[in-house]
Amino acid sequence: AELLKAVLLNDLRLLQGCIEKGIDVNEVDENGTSPLHLASFYGYHPIVNALIDARARVDAHDREWFTPLQRACLHNHPNTVKILINRGAKPNSATRQFMTSLHICAQVNALSCAEVILDNCDSIIDRPDWGGCPPLHYAASYGNSAFVEFLLKRNANPNTKNKRGMTAAHWAALNGHSDVLKLLFNSGTDMSLHDQQMRTILHYAAMSGDMDSVKFILENTSLPINNQCSAGYTPLHYAVLNGRSRVAGILISNGANPFIASYFNGFIPLHIAAGFTEGTLSCDLLIEVTHEIGYQSTDGSTALHFACQYGRIARSKSLIAKEIPINAATNQGVTPLHMASRHGHDLIVKHLLSAGADCSLKTKSGLTALHLAAFHGYVVVARTLYISGANVAEVDRIGRTALHMATQSASSNSEFMIDYLLSTNIPVSKVDCKGCSALHYAARSGFFHTIQKLLAAGACANEQDQLGYTPLHYAVQSPSDLALVSAKILLHADNTVIQVRDKSGFLPVHHAVKAGNLETVLFLIDAMSDATVPSSCHPYHLTLYHIAARYNHAQLLQKLLAFYHARSMTLDKEQTAKISNTIGLEMDSLERIPIHYAMSGGECSHLYPILTS
C-alpha cells in the first residue's frame, strides 16, 4: 500500500524509502497491474526510472497482457514511451487481443507516441490484431484523420483486409468519417474492394447515415449503386434498415432501384421500411417511388403484412391509402388481417376491416383471424372481428372453433377471452375432427376455471371423443394439483363420468394411476363403489395394481393395496377371506400378475416387498 501511495502521489522520496525497505516493486494487484503500469499510465518519469532501476519488469503483463509501454500510449505520454523503450521495453509486444502499442496509439490518436514507436520498430505498422485489423483500421474507425495521414506517409497498406474482409475505407464509411474517406481516396486506396459478404463502402456509408460520406462515394467512385451483397441487400436496403431516410432519398435520386429484392427472403426496401424500422419517413418515401406496392416477398408477404405484424399504424394507413391489396395472402394463406389479429393490433384491424378486409378468409391450416386472436388472448381484437361479422362457429381444418383455441391458450387473458366468446353464444359442445370439445381441451390443460365456465355454459361432462376419452380421462393426467381440482369439478357436474370407459376399456382412474397423481387416484377410488380393484376389462384386463407397478409408482401401489384391503373388510367374512387372499395377485388377460409388470420395468427392488407382503 505504501509503494502504491508513493507511485500515485508521484512522491520519489517516499518511493525510494519503500525500495530501501525491500518492498517488492513487481508486486501486482488482482488485475495484474504493477506499480510500473501505474507510473507509465500517469507519465511520472522519475518514478518510472526509479522503478526500473529497482529492477521492475519493464515488460510486465497485466491480466489483459497490457505492458507499461501500452499504458503510456493509452494516455499519450511520448516521453514516457521513450524512457521505456530506451530501458528495454519491447514496442512489438501485444495484448490478449493481439493489439500492439501502435494499435492503441491509433485508437486514442496518440500521434507523438506512435512516432516514437515506429522510429524504433517500423515492422508493426501493418501488424493485425486478433480480428485481422492493422493500426490503420483503428485510426480510420475512430476518425483520427491526422493519424491516418501519418500511417499512410509511413507506408501503411491502405488495402489490407481484416478477417471479415473489411478495409480501412469500410471502417471509415461505417462510422461516418468522410474526411478519412477522402484521405484514403487521395492516397490511392482501392475504393471498390468488398468484404466477405460482398458489401462495398457504399453499403457501409448507407448504414452509418452520414450524408457527406455517401455523397463523396457517389461523386468520386464508380461503385454500382445497386450492388447487392451476398444476401442480396443493396445500399438502399441498408439505409432503410438503419432508419437513414435522408440517405435513402439521395440514393433513390441517384438511381437506386427500389424493386431489387434480397436473395433469400425476397425483401424489397419497402418491406423493411413498412415494419422493421422506427419512423415513417423511409416508408413514405418508398411508397411514393414504388409502383408495384403489393410486391410480395419469397413467403408471399407484402409490405402491409409487415406493418400489421409490427403494429405500424401510420404506415398501415398509408399503404391502405395507396390501395395495396388488402386481402393478399402469403404462401401459407396469411392475410394482413390475420397478421394484425395474431399480434393484437386492434386499431390496424379496424383500419383493415374498414378498407374491405375479409374476416372469413382462412389460412392453409384453416385458421381465421378470430382463431388467432382467440388463441393469443386479444379480447379487444376478437370483439372487433365479431362486431364486423366474423363467424364464431367457423372451424379450422381439424374442426376447432375459436373456443377450442382459447381453451388451449397459455395467454394470461385466456379466461377473459373465454368469457367473451361464451357471451357470443358460440357452440359450446362442438367437437373437432377427433371428437374433442372445448371441455376436453380445457381438461387436458388442467384449466379448472375454464372447465367451470364451460360446464356452466352447458358443456357435457361425459362427452367422449374418438378414443372414448371423457374430459375426466384427460383432466386426471394433468399436473397433480390441477388434476385433483379438475376431477372434483367434473364429478360434481356429472358423477356418472367416473364409470365411463374409453375404447380400450380404461376408466379415468386408470389414467390417473398411470400419471402417478396420488391424491387424484385416492379421490376417485373413494368415489367409486367397487369393493375390488377396478380392471380395464376386455381386452387387457389391467388392474390399477398392474399400471402402478408398470410405471414404478411404489407409494401409490402401497396406498391402493391398503385401500382395497380395508374396503374388503367391510364385506361378509367369506367374501373378505376370498378377496384378501387374492389382493395383489390379480391377473391380466395373459395371466400376468402385477409383479410381472414391476419386473418388466427393470426397477422392482422397492416394489417387490410391497407386492409380496
Short mmCIF file of C-alpha atoms in Angstrom, two decimals, residues 6 10 81 84 141 194 217 234 241 256 343 361 559 599:
data_model
loop_
_atom_site.label_atom_id
_atom_site.label_comp_id
_atom_site.label_asym_id
_atom_site.label_seq_id
_atom_site.Cartn_x
_atom_site.Cartn_y
_atom_site.Cartn_z
CA ALA A 6 4.24 6.75 -3.48
CA ASN A 10 4.37 10.93 -7.67
CA VAL A 81 7.35 5.85 -24.13
CA LEU A 84 10.54 2.70 -21.50
CA SER A 141 -12.70 3.63 -37.43
CA HIS A 194 -15.75 -5.55 -50.84
CA ILE A 217 -18.63 7.96 -52.67
CA THR A 234 -28.34 -3.12 -51.80
CA LEU A 241 -32.95 -0.94 -42.33
CA ALA A 256 -31.08 3.30 -56.71
CA HIS A 343 -50.30 -9.70 -32.82
CA LEU A 361 -60.63 -15.84 -45.06
CA LYS A 559 -51.87 -46.97 -0.96
CA MET A 599 -40.04 -56.67 -13.22
#
